[in-house]
Coordinates of C-alpha atoms in Angstrom, one line a residue:
Chain A
X24 CA 24.6 18.0 -55.6
X25 CA 24.0 21.7 -55.1
X26 CA 23.4 24.2 -57.8
X27 CA 22.8 27.8 -56.9
X28 CA 21.8 30.4 -59.5
X29 CA 21.4 34.2 -59.0
X30 CA 20.5 33.8 -55.3
X31 CA 19.4 37.0 -53.8
X32 CA 17.9 37.7 -50.3
X33 CA 16.5 40.9 -48.9
X34 CA 15.7 41.6 -45.3
X35 CA 13.2 44.3 -45.6
X36 CA 15.0 46.8 -47.8
X37 CA 18.4 45.6 -46.9
X38 CA 20.1 43.3 -49.4
X39 CA 21.9 40.5 -47.6
X40 CA 23.1 38.5 -50.6
X41 CA 23.2 39.4 -54.2
X42 CA 23.2 37.2 -57.3
X43 CA 25.2 34.3 -55.8
X44 CA 26.1 31.5 -58.3
X45 CA 28.0 28.4 -57.5
X46 CA 28.0 24.6 -57.8
X47 CA 29.0 22.1 -55.2
X48 CA 29.8 18.5 -56.0
X49 CA 29.0 15.5 -53.9
X50 CA 31.6 14.7 -51.1
X51 CA 33.2 18.2 -51.3
X52 CA 34.1 20.1 -48.2
X53 CA 33.4 23.7 -49.1
X54 CA 34.2 26.7 -46.8
X55 CA 32.3 29.9 -46.9
X56 CA 34.6 32.7 -46.0
X57 CA 33.6 36.3 -45.2
X58 CA 33.6 39.0 -42.6
X59 CA 30.8 39.2 -40.1
X60 CA 27.7 40.3 -41.9
X61 CA 29.0 39.3 -45.4
X62 CA 26.0 37.0 -46.0
X63 CA 27.5 33.6 -45.0
X64 CA 24.9 32.8 -42.5
X65 CA 22.1 33.9 -44.8
X66 CA 23.4 31.7 -47.6
X67 CA 23.7 28.7 -45.3
X68 CA 20.3 29.3 -43.8
X69 CA 18.8 29.3 -47.3
X70 CA 20.6 26.1 -48.2
X71 CA 19.5 24.6 -44.9
X72 CA 15.8 25.3 -45.9
X73 CA 15.4 27.6 -42.9
X74 CA 14.5 30.7 -45.0
X75 CA 13.4 31.3 -48.5
X76 CA 15.4 33.4 -50.9
X77 CA 13.9 36.5 -52.4
X78 CA 14.9 35.3 -55.8
X79 CA 17.1 32.8 -57.5
X80 CA 17.1 29.1 -57.8
X81 CA 18.6 26.5 -55.5
X82 CA 18.7 22.8 -56.5
X83 CA 19.8 20.2 -54.1
X84 CA 20.1 16.7 -55.6
X85 CA 18.1 17.9 -58.6
X86 CA 15.2 19.0 -56.4
X87 CA 14.1 22.6 -56.3
X88 CA 14.3 24.1 -52.8
X89 CA 11.2 26.2 -53.3
X90 CA 9.1 23.1 -54.1
X91 CA 10.6 20.3 -52.3
X92 CA 11.9 21.8 -49.0
X93 CA 10.3 19.1 -47.0
X94 CA 12.0 16.3 -49.0
X95 CA 15.3 18.1 -48.9
X96 CA 15.2 18.5 -45.1
X97 CA 15.3 14.7 -44.7
X98 CA 18.8 14.6 -46.2
X99 CA 20.0 17.6 -44.4
X100 CA 22.0 18.1 -41.2
X101 CA 22.2 21.7 -40.0
X102 CA 24.3 23.2 -37.2
X103 CA 23.3 26.8 -36.7
X104 CA 25.7 29.4 -35.2
X105 CA 24.3 28.6 -31.7
X106 CA 23.7 24.8 -31.4
X107 CA 20.0 24.1 -31.0
X108 CA 20.1 22.2 -27.7
X109 CA 17.3 21.5 -25.3
X110 CA 19.0 22.1 -22.0
X111 CA 16.8 19.9 -19.9
X112 CA 17.4 16.7 -21.9
X113 CA 20.3 14.3 -21.6
X114 CA 22.7 14.0 -24.6
X115 CA 21.4 10.6 -25.4
X116 CA 17.7 11.4 -25.3
X117 CA 18.3 14.6 -27.3
X118 CA 20.1 12.7 -30.1
X119 CA 17.4 10.1 -30.1
X120 CA 14.7 12.8 -30.4
X121 CA 16.6 14.5 -33.3
X122 CA 17.1 11.2 -35.1
X123 CA 13.4 10.3 -34.8
X124 CA 12.4 13.8 -35.8
X125 CA 14.6 13.4 -39.0
X126 CA 12.8 10.2 -39.7
X127 CA 15.3 7.5 -38.7
X128 CA 13.5 4.2 -38.4
X129 CA 13.2 2.6 -35.0
X130 CA 15.2 -0.3 -36.2
X131 CA 18.3 1.9 -36.9
X132 CA 17.7 4.3 -34.0
X133 CA 20.0 2.8 -31.4
X134 CA 22.8 2.3 -33.9
X135 CA 22.6 5.8 -35.4
X136 CA 22.7 7.5 -32.0
X137 CA 25.6 5.2 -31.0
X138 CA 27.5 6.2 -34.1
X139 CA 26.9 9.9 -33.6
X140 CA 28.0 9.6 -30.0
X141 CA 31.2 7.7 -31.0
X142 CA 32.0 10.0 -33.9
X143 CA 31.8 13.1 -31.8
X144 CA 33.5 11.5 -28.7
X145 CA 30.5 12.0 -26.6
X146 CA 30.2 8.6 -24.9
X147 CA 31.4 9.8 -21.6
X148 CA 28.7 12.5 -21.3
X149 CA 25.9 10.5 -23.0
X150 CA 23.8 10.3 -19.9
X151 CA 24.5 13.9 -18.7
X152 CA 22.1 16.7 -18.9
X153 CA 22.9 19.1 -21.7
X154 CA 22.7 22.1 -19.3
X155 CA 25.7 20.8 -17.4
X156 CA 28.0 20.6 -20.4
X157 CA 30.9 23.0 -21.2
X158 CA 30.9 25.0 -24.3
X159 CA 33.1 22.6 -26.2
X160 CA 30.9 19.7 -25.4
X161 CA 27.8 21.7 -26.4
X162 CA 29.3 22.4 -29.7
X163 CA 30.1 18.7 -30.2
X164 CA 26.5 17.7 -29.3
X165 CA 25.4 20.3 -31.9
X166 CA 27.6 18.6 -34.5
X167 CA 26.3 15.2 -33.3
X168 CA 22.7 16.3 -33.9
X169 CA 23.5 17.4 -37.4
X170 CA 25.0 14.0 -38.4
X171 CA 22.9 11.6 -36.3
X172 CA 20.6 10.7 -39.3
X173 CA 23.5 10.3 -41.7
X174 CA 22.5 13.1 -44.0
X175 CA 24.0 13.5 -47.4
X176 CA 24.4 17.2 -46.9
X177 CA 25.9 18.8 -43.8
X178 CA 25.7 22.5 -43.2
X179 CA 27.8 23.9 -40.3
X180 CA 27.6 27.6 -39.5
X181 CA 30.8 28.6 -37.6
X182 CA 31.4 25.2 -36.1
X183 CA 34.6 26.3 -34.4
X184 CA 33.5 29.6 -32.9
X185 CA 34.3 29.9 -29.2
X186 CA 36.3 26.7 -29.0
X187 CA 39.8 26.6 -27.5
X188 CA 42.8 25.7 -29.7
X189 CA 42.8 22.0 -28.7
X190 CA 39.1 21.7 -29.4
X191 CA 39.5 23.6 -32.7
X192 CA 42.0 20.9 -33.9
X193 CA 39.6 18.2 -32.8
X194 CA 36.7 19.8 -34.5
X195 CA 38.8 20.2 -37.7
X196 CA 39.8 16.5 -37.7
X197 CA 36.2 15.6 -37.2
X198 CA 35.0 17.7 -40.1
X199 CA 37.7 16.2 -42.3
X200 CA 36.6 12.7 -41.5
X201 CA 33.0 13.6 -42.3
X202 CA 34.0 14.8 -45.7
X203 CA 34.1 11.3 -47.1
X204 CA 30.5 10.4 -46.7
X205 CA 28.9 13.8 -46.5
X206 CA 29.0 16.9 -48.6
X207 CA 30.0 19.5 -46.0
X208 CA 29.4 23.3 -46.1
X209 CA 31.0 25.3 -43.4
X210 CA 31.5 28.9 -42.7
X211 CA 34.0 31.0 -40.8
X212 CA 35.6 34.4 -40.7
X213 CA 38.9 32.8 -39.6
X214 CA 40.9 31.9 -42.6
X215 CA 43.5 29.6 -41.2
X216 CA 40.6 27.6 -39.8
X217 CA 38.7 27.1 -42.9
X218 CA 41.6 26.7 -45.4
X219 CA 42.8 23.7 -43.5
X220 CA 39.5 21.9 -43.5
X221 CA 38.0 22.8 -46.8
X222 CA 38.7 21.4 -50.3
X223 CA 37.4 24.6 -51.8
X224 CA 36.6 28.1 -50.7
X225 CA 33.9 30.5 -51.6
X226 CA 34.7 34.0 -50.5
X227 CA 31.7 36.3 -49.9
X228 CA 31.9 40.0 -49.4
X229 CA 29.0 42.3 -48.8
X230 CA 26.6 39.7 -50.2
X231 CA 28.6 39.0 -53.3
X232 CA 30.8 36.1 -54.3
X233 CA 34.2 37.5 -54.8
X234 CA 36.3 34.3 -55.2
X235 CA 35.7 30.6 -55.8
X236 CA 38.3 28.0 -55.8
X237 CA 41.2 26.4 -53.9
X238 CA 43.5 28.4 -51.8
X239 CA 46.1 28.5 -54.6
X240 CA 43.7 29.4 -57.4
X241 CA 42.2 32.2 -55.3
X242 CA 45.6 33.5 -54.5
X243 CA 46.4 33.6 -58.2
X244 CA 43.1 35.3 -58.9
X245 CA 43.8 37.9 -56.4
X246 CA 47.3 38.7 -57.8
X247 CA 46.6 38.5 -61.4
X248 CA 49.6 36.7 -62.8
X249 CA 51.0 33.6 -61.3
X250 CA 54.5 34.8 -62.3
X251 CA 54.3 38.0 -60.5
X252 CA 54.3 38.5 -56.8
X253 CA 54.8 40.8 -54.0
X254 CA 58.1 41.9 -52.6
X255 CA 58.6 43.0 -49.1
X256 CA 61.4 45.3 -48.2
X257 CA 62.7 47.4 -45.4
X258 CA 64.8 50.5 -46.0
X259 CA 66.7 52.9 -43.8
X260 CA 67.3 56.5 -44.5
X261 CA 68.1 59.8 -42.7
X262 CA 65.1 61.9 -42.9
X263 CA 61.3 61.6 -42.6
X264 CA 61.0 61.6 -46.3
X265 CA 63.0 58.4 -46.8
X266 CA 60.0 56.2 -47.1
X267 CA 58.5 58.4 -49.8
X268 CA 61.8 58.6 -51.5
X269 CA 62.1 54.9 -51.7
X270 CA 58.6 54.5 -52.9
X271 CA 59.3 56.8 -55.8
X272 CA 62.6 55.3 -56.7
X273 CA 61.0 51.8 -56.8
X274 CA 58.0 53.0 -58.7
X275 CA 60.3 54.0 -61.6
X276 CA 61.7 50.5 -62.0
X277 CA 60.1 48.9 -65.1
X278 CA 57.9 46.0 -64.3
X279 CA 56.8 47.4 -60.9
X280 CA 53.0 47.8 -60.8
X281 CA 52.7 49.6 -57.5
X282 CA 54.8 50.3 -54.5
X283 CA 53.3 51.1 -51.1
X284 CA 54.6 52.1 -47.7
X285 CA 53.4 49.7 -45.2
X286 CA 54.8 51.1 -42.0
X287 CA 57.2 53.8 -40.9
X288 CA 59.4 54.1 -37.9
X289 CA 61.9 56.8 -37.0
X290 CA 64.4 56.0 -39.7
X291 CA 63.1 52.8 -41.1
X292 CA 60.3 52.0 -43.4
X293 CA 58.6 48.9 -44.6
X294 CA 57.4 48.7 -48.2
X295 CA 55.5 46.4 -50.4
X296 CA 56.1 46.2 -54.1
X297 CA 53.9 44.5 -56.5
X298 CA 55.6 43.5 -59.8
X299 CA 54.6 41.7 -62.9
X300 CA 57.6 39.3 -62.6
X301 CA 60.6 38.8 -60.5
X302 CA 62.3 42.2 -60.2
X303 CA 64.2 41.8 -57.0
X304 CA 67.6 42.8 -58.3
X305 CA 66.3 45.9 -60.1
X306 CA 64.4 47.0 -57.0
X307 CA 67.4 46.5 -54.8
X308 CA 69.6 48.6 -57.1
X309 CA 67.0 51.4 -57.3
X310 CA 66.8 51.6 -53.5
X311 CA 70.6 51.6 -53.1
X312 CA 71.1 54.1 -55.9
X313 CA 68.6 56.5 -54.3
X314 CA 71.0 56.7 -51.3
X315 CA 69.0 54.6 -48.9
X316 CA 70.1 51.5 -46.9
X317 CA 68.4 48.3 -47.9
X318 CA 67.8 46.2 -44.8
X319 CA 65.6 43.5 -46.1
X320 CA 64.3 42.3 -49.5
X321 CA 62.2 39.2 -49.9
X322 CA 59.3 37.7 -51.8
X323 CA 56.3 37.9 -49.7
X324 CA 54.6 34.5 -48.9
X325 CA 51.1 34.9 -50.1
X326 CA 48.9 34.2 -47.1
X327 CA 45.3 33.7 -47.3
X328 CA 44.9 36.4 -44.8
X329 CA 46.3 39.0 -47.2
X330 CA 44.5 37.6 -50.2
X331 CA 41.3 37.9 -48.2
X332 CA 42.1 41.5 -47.3
X333 CA 42.6 42.3 -50.9
X334 CA 39.5 40.6 -52.2
X335 CA 37.4 42.2 -49.6
X336 CA 39.0 45.7 -49.6
X337 CA 40.9 46.0 -52.8
X338 CA 41.5 49.7 -52.3
X339 CA 43.0 49.4 -48.9
X340 CA 46.7 48.8 -48.3
X341 CA 47.5 45.4 -46.8
X342 CA 48.5 45.4 -43.1
X343 CA 52.0 44.3 -42.4
X344 CA 52.4 40.6 -42.1
X345 CA 54.1 39.2 -39.1
Chain B
X25 CA 1.5 11.9 -37.3
X26 CA 4.8 10.7 -36.0
X27 CA 6.4 14.1 -35.6
X28 CA 3.4 15.3 -33.5
X29 CA 3.8 12.4 -31.1
X30 CA 7.5 13.1 -30.9
X31 CA 7.0 16.7 -30.1
X32 CA 4.2 15.9 -27.5
X33 CA 6.6 13.5 -25.8
X34 CA 9.5 16.0 -25.7
X35 CA 7.3 18.9 -24.5
X36 CA 5.7 16.9 -21.8
X37 CA 9.1 15.9 -20.6
X38 CA 10.1 19.5 -20.7
X39 CA 7.2 20.5 -18.4
X40 CA 8.1 17.7 -16.0
X41 CA 11.8 18.6 -15.9
X42 CA 11.5 22.3 -15.7
X43 CA 10.3 24.5 -12.8
X44 CA 7.6 26.2 -14.9
X45 CA 5.4 23.1 -15.1
X46 CA 5.6 22.4 -11.4
X47 CA 5.1 26.0 -10.4
X48 CA 2.0 26.4 -12.6
X49 CA 0.6 23.1 -11.2
X50 CA 1.3 24.1 -7.6
X51 CA -0.1 27.6 -7.9
X52 CA -3.2 26.4 -9.7
X53 CA -3.9 23.7 -7.1
X54 CA -3.2 26.1 -4.3
X55 CA -5.6 28.8 -5.5
X56 CA -8.2 26.2 -6.5
X57 CA -8.1 24.7 -3.0
X58 CA -8.2 28.1 -1.3
X59 CA -11.1 29.3 -3.4
X60 CA -12.9 26.0 -2.8
X61 CA -12.5 26.2 0.9
X62 CA -13.5 29.9 1.2
X63 CA -16.2 30.3 -1.3
X64 CA -17.6 26.9 -2.1
X65 CA -17.7 25.1 1.2
X66 CA -16.9 27.9 3.5
X67 CA -20.2 29.7 3.5
X68 CA -22.3 29.8 6.7
X69 CA -25.6 29.0 5.2
X70 CA -26.5 25.5 4.1
X71 CA -26.3 24.9 0.3
X72 CA -27.1 22.3 -2.2
X73 CA -24.3 20.0 -3.3
X74 CA -24.7 21.0 -6.9
X75 CA -24.2 24.7 -6.0
X76 CA -21.0 23.9 -4.3
X77 CA -19.8 21.9 -7.3
X78 CA -20.8 24.6 -9.7
X79 CA -18.8 27.1 -7.7
X80 CA -15.9 24.8 -7.8
X81 CA -16.0 24.7 -11.6
X82 CA -16.4 28.4 -11.7
X83 CA -12.9 28.8 -10.1
X84 CA -11.4 25.8 -11.9
X85 CA -12.5 27.2 -15.3
X86 CA -10.9 30.6 -14.7
X87 CA -7.8 29.0 -13.4
X88 CA -7.5 26.7 -16.3
X89 CA -7.6 29.6 -18.7
X90 CA -4.9 31.5 -16.7
X91 CA -2.8 28.3 -16.4
X92 CA -3.1 27.8 -20.1
X93 CA -1.6 31.2 -20.8
X94 CA 1.3 30.5 -18.4
X95 CA 2.0 27.0 -19.8
X96 CA 1.8 28.2 -23.4
X97 CA 4.0 31.3 -23.0
X98 CA 7.2 29.4 -23.4
X99 CA 6.1 27.1 -26.2
X100 CA 7.4 29.1 -29.1
X101 CA 9.0 32.2 -27.7
X102 CA 11.5 30.1 -25.8
X103 CA 12.5 28.1 -28.8
X104 CA 13.1 31.2 -30.8
X105 CA 15.0 32.8 -27.9
X106 CA 17.4 29.8 -27.6
X107 CA 17.5 29.1 -31.3
X108 CA 16.2 25.5 -30.9
X109 CA 13.4 26.4 -33.4
X110 CA 16.1 26.1 -36.1
X111 CA 16.2 22.4 -35.3
X112 CA 12.5 22.0 -35.9
X113 CA 12.6 24.2 -39.0
X114 CA 15.4 22.3 -40.6
X115 CA 13.8 19.0 -39.9
X116 CA 11.1 17.3 -42.1
X117 CA 8.3 18.6 -39.8
X118 CA 5.4 20.7 -40.9
X119 CA 4.4 23.9 -39.1
X120 CA 1.0 22.6 -38.1
X121 CA 2.7 19.5 -36.6
X122 CA 4.9 21.7 -34.5
X123 CA 1.9 23.7 -33.3
X124 CA -0.3 20.6 -32.6
X125 CA 2.5 18.7 -30.9
X126 CA 3.1 21.6 -28.5
X127 CA -0.5 22.3 -28.0
X128 CA -1.4 18.7 -27.1
X129 CA 1.6 18.4 -24.8
X130 CA 0.5 21.4 -22.8
X131 CA -3.1 20.3 -22.8
X132 CA -2.2 16.9 -21.5
X133 CA -0.2 18.5 -18.7
X134 CA -3.1 20.8 -17.9
X135 CA -5.5 17.9 -17.8
X136 CA -3.0 16.1 -15.5
X137 CA -3.1 19.1 -13.1
X138 CA -6.9 19.1 -13.1
X139 CA -7.1 15.4 -12.4
X140 CA -5.3 16.2 -9.1
X141 CA -8.1 18.6 -8.2
X142 CA -10.8 16.0 -8.3
X143 CA -10.5 15.4 -4.6
X144 CA -12.4 18.6 -4.0
X145 CA -15.7 17.8 -5.6
X146 CA -15.4 14.3 -4.2
X147 CA -15.2 15.8 -0.7
X148 CA -18.7 17.0 -1.2
X149 CA -19.7 13.3 -1.2
X150 CA -19.1 13.2 2.5
X151 CA -22.1 15.2 3.3
X152 CA -24.0 15.4 0.0
X153 CA -24.7 14.0 -3.4
X154 CA -22.7 14.4 -6.5
X155 CA -24.0 13.6 -9.9
X156 CA -21.5 11.9 -12.2
X157 CA -22.8 13.9 -15.1
X158 CA -22.2 17.1 -13.4
X159 CA -18.6 16.3 -12.9
X160 CA -18.1 15.2 -16.5
X161 CA -19.8 18.3 -17.9
X162 CA -17.9 20.6 -15.5
X163 CA -14.5 19.1 -16.2
X164 CA -15.2 19.1 -19.9
X165 CA -15.9 22.8 -19.6
X166 CA -12.7 23.3 -17.6
X167 CA -10.6 21.4 -20.3
X168 CA -12.2 23.5 -23.1
X169 CA -11.5 26.7 -21.2
X170 CA -7.9 25.5 -20.7
X171 CA -7.5 24.6 -24.3
X172 CA -8.7 28.1 -25.4
X173 CA -6.3 29.7 -22.9
X174 CA -3.5 27.5 -24.3
X175 CA -4.3 28.4 -27.9
X176 CA -4.4 32.1 -27.1
X177 CA -1.2 31.9 -25.1
X178 CA 0.5 30.0 -27.9
X179 CA -0.5 32.6 -30.4
X180 CA 1.0 35.3 -28.2
X181 CA 4.1 33.1 -27.8
X182 CA 4.5 32.9 -31.5
X183 CA 4.6 36.7 -31.9
X184 CA 7.7 37.4 -29.8
X185 CA 11.0 36.0 -28.5
X186 CA 10.2 37.2 -25.0
X187 CA 8.1 35.1 -22.7
X188 CA 7.2 38.1 -20.7
X189 CA 5.8 39.9 -23.7
X190 CA 4.0 36.7 -24.7
X191 CA 2.2 36.4 -21.3
X192 CA 1.2 40.1 -21.4
X193 CA -0.2 39.8 -24.9
X194 CA -1.9 36.6 -24.1
X195 CA -3.5 38.1 -21.0
X196 CA -4.6 41.2 -22.9
X197 CA -6.3 39.0 -25.6
X198 CA -8.0 36.9 -22.9
X199 CA -9.2 39.9 -20.9
X200 CA -10.5 41.5 -24.1
X201 CA -12.4 38.4 -25.0
X202 CA -13.7 37.9 -21.5
X203 CA -15.1 41.4 -21.4
X204 CA -16.4 41.6 -25.0
X205 CA -20.0 41.1 -23.8
X206 CA -19.8 44.5 -22.2
X207 CA -19.8 45.9 -25.7
X208 CA -23.0 44.3 -26.6
X209 CA -25.4 46.9 -25.0
X210 CA -23.6 49.8 -26.6
X211 CA -23.4 48.4 -30.2
X212 CA -26.1 47.9 -32.8
X213 CA -27.3 44.8 -34.4
X214 CA -25.8 42.4 -35.5
X215 CA -22.6 43.4 -33.6
X216 CA -24.2 43.3 -30.2
X217 CA -25.1 39.6 -30.7
X218 CA -21.6 38.9 -32.0
X219 CA -19.9 40.5 -29.1
X220 CA -22.0 38.8 -26.6
X221 CA -21.4 35.4 -28.4
X222 CA -17.7 36.2 -28.6
X223 CA -17.2 36.6 -24.8
X224 CA -15.0 33.8 -23.4
X225 CA -17.2 33.1 -20.4
X226 CA -20.4 35.0 -20.2
X227 CA -22.7 32.9 -22.5
X228 CA -20.8 29.7 -22.8
X229 CA -19.3 28.6 -19.5
X230 CA -22.2 28.8 -17.0
X231 CA -24.0 25.8 -18.6
X232 CA -20.9 23.6 -18.0
X233 CA -20.9 24.8 -14.4
X234 CA -24.4 23.8 -13.9
X235 CA -23.7 20.4 -15.3
X236 CA -25.1 20.5 -18.8
X237 CA -23.2 20.0 -22.0
X238 CA -24.5 22.1 -24.9
X239 CA -23.1 21.4 -28.3
X240 CA -23.1 25.1 -29.1
X241 CA -20.8 25.9 -26.3
X242 CA -18.5 23.0 -27.0
X243 CA -18.4 24.2 -30.6
X244 CA -17.6 27.8 -29.4
X245 CA -14.6 26.7 -27.4
X246 CA -13.3 24.3 -30.1
X247 CA -13.6 27.0 -32.7
X248 CA -11.8 29.6 -30.5
X249 CA -9.0 27.0 -30.0
X250 CA -8.9 26.3 -33.7
X251 CA -8.8 29.9 -34.7
X252 CA -5.8 30.7 -32.4
X253 CA -3.9 27.5 -33.3
X254 CA -4.5 28.3 -37.0
X255 CA -3.2 31.9 -36.5
X256 CA -0.2 30.5 -34.6
X257 CA 0.6 28.2 -37.6
X258 CA 0.4 31.1 -40.0
X259 CA 2.6 33.3 -37.8
X260 CA 5.1 30.5 -37.6
X261 CA 5.1 30.0 -41.4
X262 CA 5.6 33.7 -42.0
X263 CA 8.4 33.9 -39.4
X264 CA 10.1 30.9 -41.0
X265 CA 10.4 32.5 -44.3
X266 CA 11.1 36.1 -43.3
X267 CA 13.7 35.9 -40.5

């Protein structure tokens, strides 16, 4: 469906994305994950035939984007970060206009617009002016315009931004339902969001692809071995140096790769320990033998949030998980 | 062709549903009527009907050019400002189709406004004679003037996201073109002829005002329109790939 090779884009002298390579199969829902400014929007805009890459090859359904952009646009639905709505039109007229613009034949027009209205739950506002709609509805009209011509490829840039929690759930369900008939690419900087809708994640950081796969495979990639893991512990000592003391003691346990102090209060400290395999009992003994109190010791659940942090900023310590 | 028709329909509806279209129409007709009353029919001495009509077209032509700039300023700048341009760019529509669709929509609206002004020359019929040919030639000149104004305005609109900047740039280009004949006496051949030919009004409009259609002048306005529409298309193309 989509093949991307060595995709690079410069804005002036600034490199927005750098040598991206990935493949996306038909019917997949793929999430692009990255911080603001990581290059998600640039990548999606290239795939959406809005801008040309500086170098690299993009093939969609076997057609080269540089040669057949016009042809590709017919099978493409695109929702930019701000939905492209004409405020003075009614929802219905607007969708009709978009459908015709995308080349839907007059025979199918009424049915396609009806389908889009129904899919996005817009029937009750179909006759309203777009300028009168709330943000949530505007976002839904934006989604409706991207699917009204039943495209095979759907590109959604931050589809849930600015929505309230109820609307986010609705939007998520909607996108999941679309996955069957369309290939869907979406982007977000909110992990929980995107991991629930997507079959696969592409993590982009500073213009580079840093991870590609399902949530589990990315988590393994981020932590090296599947056997190993991260332990979380809380210790209690007398002096200010107790945290450092614990860190050193744990660091001497064989099998421990690295121990970090995550947070320190007056007498208590939280640490994180990365080990090659399960070393809970040894770590516990080391803490107790160094004269400190062990308040808590558990395996840390690997959240996408922390994986993401590590992929994006490998050198920084992880923030405490709550 | 179909995308052009679609864009014309949408843009025309946008003029009719937004204040801008109505404001431009109202202001144009108001000033046109004022000028007609004061300068064309308001003079104390008796005048020939054809002189009155010719004065009417003098104002109408100038107003058409100005109205063209105002109608065109939103055409592309607004779409870039609100992001709706992304819809057109991600649809199977060519850049020239976007430009032509928008241009013809604005031109049709402008023609519509000027149709409403026809009562003025017809009033001359009460006490004088009006040649049909004079009206046809005059209105053709007005429409050509308006289409040039629209093309210039649209070019300016394609350069920026701000409608205010667009109207200022459009006005600057128009004024420079209007006054370019002033350069003729101070430049050498062949530039003097070029500058005097280039002027938007000087050499080309008076014949329409007098009621004669000269192919040269028609060609001048059409080529000015073409040049600016072509430039607009190129700007749009380059913006598409670079931003």
